[in-house]
Coordinates of C-alpha atoms in Angstrom, one line a residue:
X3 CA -82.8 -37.1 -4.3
X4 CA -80.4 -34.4 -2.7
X5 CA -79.8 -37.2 -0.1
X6 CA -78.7 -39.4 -2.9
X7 CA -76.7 -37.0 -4.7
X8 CA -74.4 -36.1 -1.3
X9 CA -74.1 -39.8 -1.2
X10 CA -72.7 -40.5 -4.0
X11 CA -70.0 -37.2 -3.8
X12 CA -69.4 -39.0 -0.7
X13 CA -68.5 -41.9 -2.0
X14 CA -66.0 -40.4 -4.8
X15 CA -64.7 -38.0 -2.1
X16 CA -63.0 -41.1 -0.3
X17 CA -62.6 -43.0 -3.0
X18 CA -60.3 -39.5 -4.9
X19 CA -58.7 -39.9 -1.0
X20 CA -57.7 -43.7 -1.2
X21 CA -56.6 -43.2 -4.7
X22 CA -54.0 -40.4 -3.5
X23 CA -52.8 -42.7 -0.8
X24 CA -52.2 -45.5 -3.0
X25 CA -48.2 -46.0 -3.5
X26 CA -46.7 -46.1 -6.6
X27 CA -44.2 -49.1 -6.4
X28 CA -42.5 -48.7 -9.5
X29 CA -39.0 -47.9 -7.9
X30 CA -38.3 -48.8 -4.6
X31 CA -35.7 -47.3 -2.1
X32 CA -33.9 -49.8 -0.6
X33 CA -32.1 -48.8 2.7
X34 CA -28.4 -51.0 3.6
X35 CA -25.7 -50.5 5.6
X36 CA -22.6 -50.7 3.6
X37 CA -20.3 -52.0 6.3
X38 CA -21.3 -56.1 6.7
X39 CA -19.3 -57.8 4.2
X40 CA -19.6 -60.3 2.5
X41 CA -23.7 -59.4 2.8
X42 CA -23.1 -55.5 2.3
X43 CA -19.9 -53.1 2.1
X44 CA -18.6 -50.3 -0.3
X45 CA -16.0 -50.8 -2.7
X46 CA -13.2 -47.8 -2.7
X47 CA -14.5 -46.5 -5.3
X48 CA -18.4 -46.2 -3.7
X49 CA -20.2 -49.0 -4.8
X50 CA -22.3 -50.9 -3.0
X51 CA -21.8 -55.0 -3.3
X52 CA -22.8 -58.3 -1.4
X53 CA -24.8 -60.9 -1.1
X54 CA -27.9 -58.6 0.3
X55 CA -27.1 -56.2 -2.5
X56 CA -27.6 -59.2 -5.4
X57 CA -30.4 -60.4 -3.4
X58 CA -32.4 -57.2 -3.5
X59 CA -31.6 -56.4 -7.2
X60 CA -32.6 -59.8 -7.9
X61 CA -36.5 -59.1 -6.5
X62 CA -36.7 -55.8 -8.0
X63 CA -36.3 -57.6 -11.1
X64 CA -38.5 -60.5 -10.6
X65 CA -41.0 -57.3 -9.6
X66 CA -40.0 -54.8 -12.6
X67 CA -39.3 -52.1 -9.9
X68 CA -36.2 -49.8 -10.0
X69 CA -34.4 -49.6 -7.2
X70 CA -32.6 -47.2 -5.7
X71 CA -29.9 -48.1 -2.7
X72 CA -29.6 -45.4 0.6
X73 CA -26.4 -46.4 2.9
X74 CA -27.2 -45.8 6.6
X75 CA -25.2 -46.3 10.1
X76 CA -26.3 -49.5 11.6
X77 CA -27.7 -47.8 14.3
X78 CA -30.1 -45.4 12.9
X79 CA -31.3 -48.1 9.9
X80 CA -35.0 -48.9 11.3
X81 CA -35.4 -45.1 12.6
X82 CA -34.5 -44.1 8.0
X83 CA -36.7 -46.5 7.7
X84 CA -40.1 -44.9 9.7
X85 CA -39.2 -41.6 9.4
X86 CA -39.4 -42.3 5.1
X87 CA -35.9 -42.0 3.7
X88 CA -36.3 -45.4 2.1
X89 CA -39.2 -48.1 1.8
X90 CA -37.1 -51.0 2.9
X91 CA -33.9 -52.1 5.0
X92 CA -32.1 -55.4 3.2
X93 CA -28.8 -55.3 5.4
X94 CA -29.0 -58.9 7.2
X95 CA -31.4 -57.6 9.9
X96 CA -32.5 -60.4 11.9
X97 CA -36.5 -61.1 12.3
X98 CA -36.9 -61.0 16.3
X99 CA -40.0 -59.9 18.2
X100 CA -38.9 -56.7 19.2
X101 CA -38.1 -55.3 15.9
X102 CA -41.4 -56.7 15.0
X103 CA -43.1 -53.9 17.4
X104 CA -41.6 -51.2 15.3
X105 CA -41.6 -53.0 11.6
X106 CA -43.1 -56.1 9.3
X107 CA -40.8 -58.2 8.1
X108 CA -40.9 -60.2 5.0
X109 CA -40.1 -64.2 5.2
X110 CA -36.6 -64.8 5.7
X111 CA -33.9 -64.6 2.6
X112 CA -31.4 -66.3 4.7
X113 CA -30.1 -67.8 8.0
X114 CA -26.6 -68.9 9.6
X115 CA -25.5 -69.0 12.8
X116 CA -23.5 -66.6 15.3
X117 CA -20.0 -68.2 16.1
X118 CA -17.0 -66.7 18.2
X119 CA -13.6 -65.7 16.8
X120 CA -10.3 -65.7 18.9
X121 CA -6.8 -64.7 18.0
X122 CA -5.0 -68.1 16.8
X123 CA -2.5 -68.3 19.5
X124 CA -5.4 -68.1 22.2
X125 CA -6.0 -70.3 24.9
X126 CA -9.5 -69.8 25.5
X127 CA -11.0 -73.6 25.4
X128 CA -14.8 -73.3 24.4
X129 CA -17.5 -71.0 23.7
X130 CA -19.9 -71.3 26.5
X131 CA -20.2 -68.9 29.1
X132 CA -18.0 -70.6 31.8
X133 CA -15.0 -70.4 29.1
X134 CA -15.5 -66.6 28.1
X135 CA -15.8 -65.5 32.1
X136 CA -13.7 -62.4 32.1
X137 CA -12.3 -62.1 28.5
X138 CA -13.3 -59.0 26.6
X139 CA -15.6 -59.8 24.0
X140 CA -16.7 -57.8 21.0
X141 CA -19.6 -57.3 19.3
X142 CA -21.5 -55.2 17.1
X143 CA -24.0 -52.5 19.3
X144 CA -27.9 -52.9 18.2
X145 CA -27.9 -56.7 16.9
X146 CA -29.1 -59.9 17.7
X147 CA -24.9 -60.8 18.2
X148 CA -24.7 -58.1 21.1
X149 CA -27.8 -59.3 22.8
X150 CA -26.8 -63.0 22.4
X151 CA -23.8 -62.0 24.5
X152 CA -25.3 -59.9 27.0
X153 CA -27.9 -62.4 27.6
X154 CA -26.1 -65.9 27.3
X155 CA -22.6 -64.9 27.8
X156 CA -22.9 -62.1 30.7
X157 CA -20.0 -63.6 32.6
X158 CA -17.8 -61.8 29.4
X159 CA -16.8 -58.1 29.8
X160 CA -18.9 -57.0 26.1
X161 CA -17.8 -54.3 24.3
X162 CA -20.1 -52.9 21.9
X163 CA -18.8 -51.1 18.7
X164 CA -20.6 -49.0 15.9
X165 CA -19.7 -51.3 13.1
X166 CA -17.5 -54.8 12.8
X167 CA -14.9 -53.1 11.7
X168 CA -13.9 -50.8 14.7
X169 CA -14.1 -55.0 16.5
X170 CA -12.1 -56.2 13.9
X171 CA -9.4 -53.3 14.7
X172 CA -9.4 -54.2 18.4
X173 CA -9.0 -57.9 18.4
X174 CA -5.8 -58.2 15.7
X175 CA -4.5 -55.5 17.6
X176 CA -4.5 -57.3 21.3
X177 CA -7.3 -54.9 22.9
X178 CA -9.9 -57.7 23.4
X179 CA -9.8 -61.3 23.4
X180 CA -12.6 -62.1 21.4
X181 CA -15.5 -61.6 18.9
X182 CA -18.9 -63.0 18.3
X183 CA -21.1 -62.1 15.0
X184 CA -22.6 -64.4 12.3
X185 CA -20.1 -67.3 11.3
X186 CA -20.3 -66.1 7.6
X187 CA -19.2 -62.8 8.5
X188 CA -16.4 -63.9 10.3
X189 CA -15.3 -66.7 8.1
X190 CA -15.2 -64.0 5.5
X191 CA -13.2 -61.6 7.2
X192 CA -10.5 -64.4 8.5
X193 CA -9.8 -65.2 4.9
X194 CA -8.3 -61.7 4.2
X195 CA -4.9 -60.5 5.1
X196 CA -6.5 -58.6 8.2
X197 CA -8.3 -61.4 9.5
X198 CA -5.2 -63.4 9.4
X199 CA -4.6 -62.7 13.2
X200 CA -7.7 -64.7 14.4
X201 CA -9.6 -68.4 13.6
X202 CA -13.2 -69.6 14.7
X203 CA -13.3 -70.8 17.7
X204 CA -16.7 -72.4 17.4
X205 CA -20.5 -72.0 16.8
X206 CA -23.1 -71.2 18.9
X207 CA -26.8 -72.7 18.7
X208 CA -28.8 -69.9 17.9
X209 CA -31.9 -68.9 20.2
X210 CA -35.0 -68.2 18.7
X211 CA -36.2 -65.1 20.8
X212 CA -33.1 -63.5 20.7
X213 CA -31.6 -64.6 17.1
X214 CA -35.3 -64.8 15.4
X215 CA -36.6 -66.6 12.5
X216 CA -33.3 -65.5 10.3
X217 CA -32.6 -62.0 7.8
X218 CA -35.7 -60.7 6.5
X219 CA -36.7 -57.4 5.1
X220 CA -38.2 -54.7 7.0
X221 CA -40.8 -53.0 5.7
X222 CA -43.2 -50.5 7.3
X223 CA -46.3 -51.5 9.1
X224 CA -48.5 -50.0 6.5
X225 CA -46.6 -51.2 3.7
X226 CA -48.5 -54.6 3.2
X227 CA -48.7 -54.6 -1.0
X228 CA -44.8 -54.0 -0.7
X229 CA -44.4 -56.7 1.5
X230 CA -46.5 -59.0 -0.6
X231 CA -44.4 -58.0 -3.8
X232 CA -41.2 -59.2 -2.0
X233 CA -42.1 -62.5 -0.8
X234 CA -43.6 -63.4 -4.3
X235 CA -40.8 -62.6 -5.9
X236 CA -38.2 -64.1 -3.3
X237 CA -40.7 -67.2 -3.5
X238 CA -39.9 -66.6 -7.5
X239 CA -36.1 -66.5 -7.5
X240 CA -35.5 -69.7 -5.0
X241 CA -38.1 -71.6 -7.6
X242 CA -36.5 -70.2 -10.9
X243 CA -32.3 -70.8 -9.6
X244 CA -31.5 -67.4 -9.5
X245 CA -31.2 -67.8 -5.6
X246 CA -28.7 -70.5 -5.7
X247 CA -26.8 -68.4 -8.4
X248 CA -26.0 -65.6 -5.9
X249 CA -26.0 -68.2 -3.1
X250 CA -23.1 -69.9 -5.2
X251 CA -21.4 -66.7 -6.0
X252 CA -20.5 -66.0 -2.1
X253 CA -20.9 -69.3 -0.6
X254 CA -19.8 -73.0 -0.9
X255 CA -23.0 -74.0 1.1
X256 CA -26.8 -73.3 1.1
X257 CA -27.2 -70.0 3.2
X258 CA -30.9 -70.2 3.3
X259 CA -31.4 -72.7 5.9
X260 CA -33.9 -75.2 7.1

């Protein structure tokens, strides 16, 4: 009978433990950049807006979650993210293999390709690797953009920068000869009075180790009801419209991809 009763304090010792361990989802902390437009930037006056931003607020809707948006350098987004100053990074992260080794990742929200950017009076004839040999190429430091160059466009002198804009600064003033990011991004920035110096010079055919499967969120490992919650609810808002709704209010084509 004693055997019994341990037993049975046993069993509501562990399950008083898994109870306490149990995450409350009812707001979520939802960790972005702030410095991607148009998918995430600051207005002057400090508030965050983009197409990530919309997306996000969208599925904490469609989930009845508040959320609550943390800005973080590029470079330090996945570490916020494990050591617990947010719950999940929306900031056009790109699903690849080896961020998979530190985080999960939802199913993608989105996908365009990377393209190349060149002052408009340039003479540089094609994207490939043979036409970039020796130009100075930005990029963005930590993303699937920088790699792409380093691994397909090696005969370019790269130079890696903390965000786009510090890139943006260099090429309009004459200090490198070229960028290379996703085409939305750029197409974006060319259309303001900054980005008048420059035009696309073309787009690249993405490569599926090094750009993955498209922007996903990134969740932690552990977090596997949180990662259900967001793929229901994306699944919701591209069945309901209200995807194509913030897709239309940024872009004059369908972002999501095949």
């Amino acid at each position: 009978m004693r055997v019994l009763r341990m037993a049975a304090a046993a069993v509501a010792v562990l399950a008083a433990v898994g109870g306490a361990q149990a995450k409350d989802w009812s707001k979520v902390r939802i960790g972005t950049e702030g410095a991607y437009p148009p998918f995430n930037s600051l207005t002057s006056d400090g508030q965050l807006v983009g197409f990530d931003v919309d997306i996000a607020k969208a599925l904490c809707e469609e989930m009845k979650v508040e959320c609550e948006f943390i800005t973080s350098d590029w470079d330090g987004i996945i570490p916020g993210l494990q050591a617990g100053k947010y719950d999940a990074i929306i900031a056009s992260m790109s699903i690849t293999d080896e961020r998979k080794q530190k985080v999960d990742f939802t199913n993608k929200y989105y996908n365009t390709p990377p393209a190349i950017a060149v002052p408009k009076d340039s003479t540089i004839a094609g994207t490939t690797d043979a036409d970039l040999s020796g130009i100075a190429l930005g990029a963005q430091s930590s993303t699937t953009h920088s790699n792409y160059a380093e691994e397909k466009l090696g005969s370019a002198d790269l130079k890696l920068y903390p965000t786009p804009d510090e890139y943006k600064l260099d090429i309009a003033s004459g200090r490198i000869d070229a960028v290379i990011d996703d085409v939305v991004v750029l197409s974006d920035w060319l259309e303001t009075e900054d980005g008048a110096c420059c035009k696309i010079l073309g787009t690249l055919t993405p490569d599926p180790v090094i750009n993955g499967e498209g922007a996903g969120i990134a969740i932690r490992k552990d977090d596997v009801e949180l990662k259900d919650k967001f793929n229901a609810a994306l699944e919701a808002i591209l069945a309901n419209g209200k995807y194509k709704e913030i897709n239309d209010k940024y872009f004059t084509f369908d972002v999501y991809g095949g």
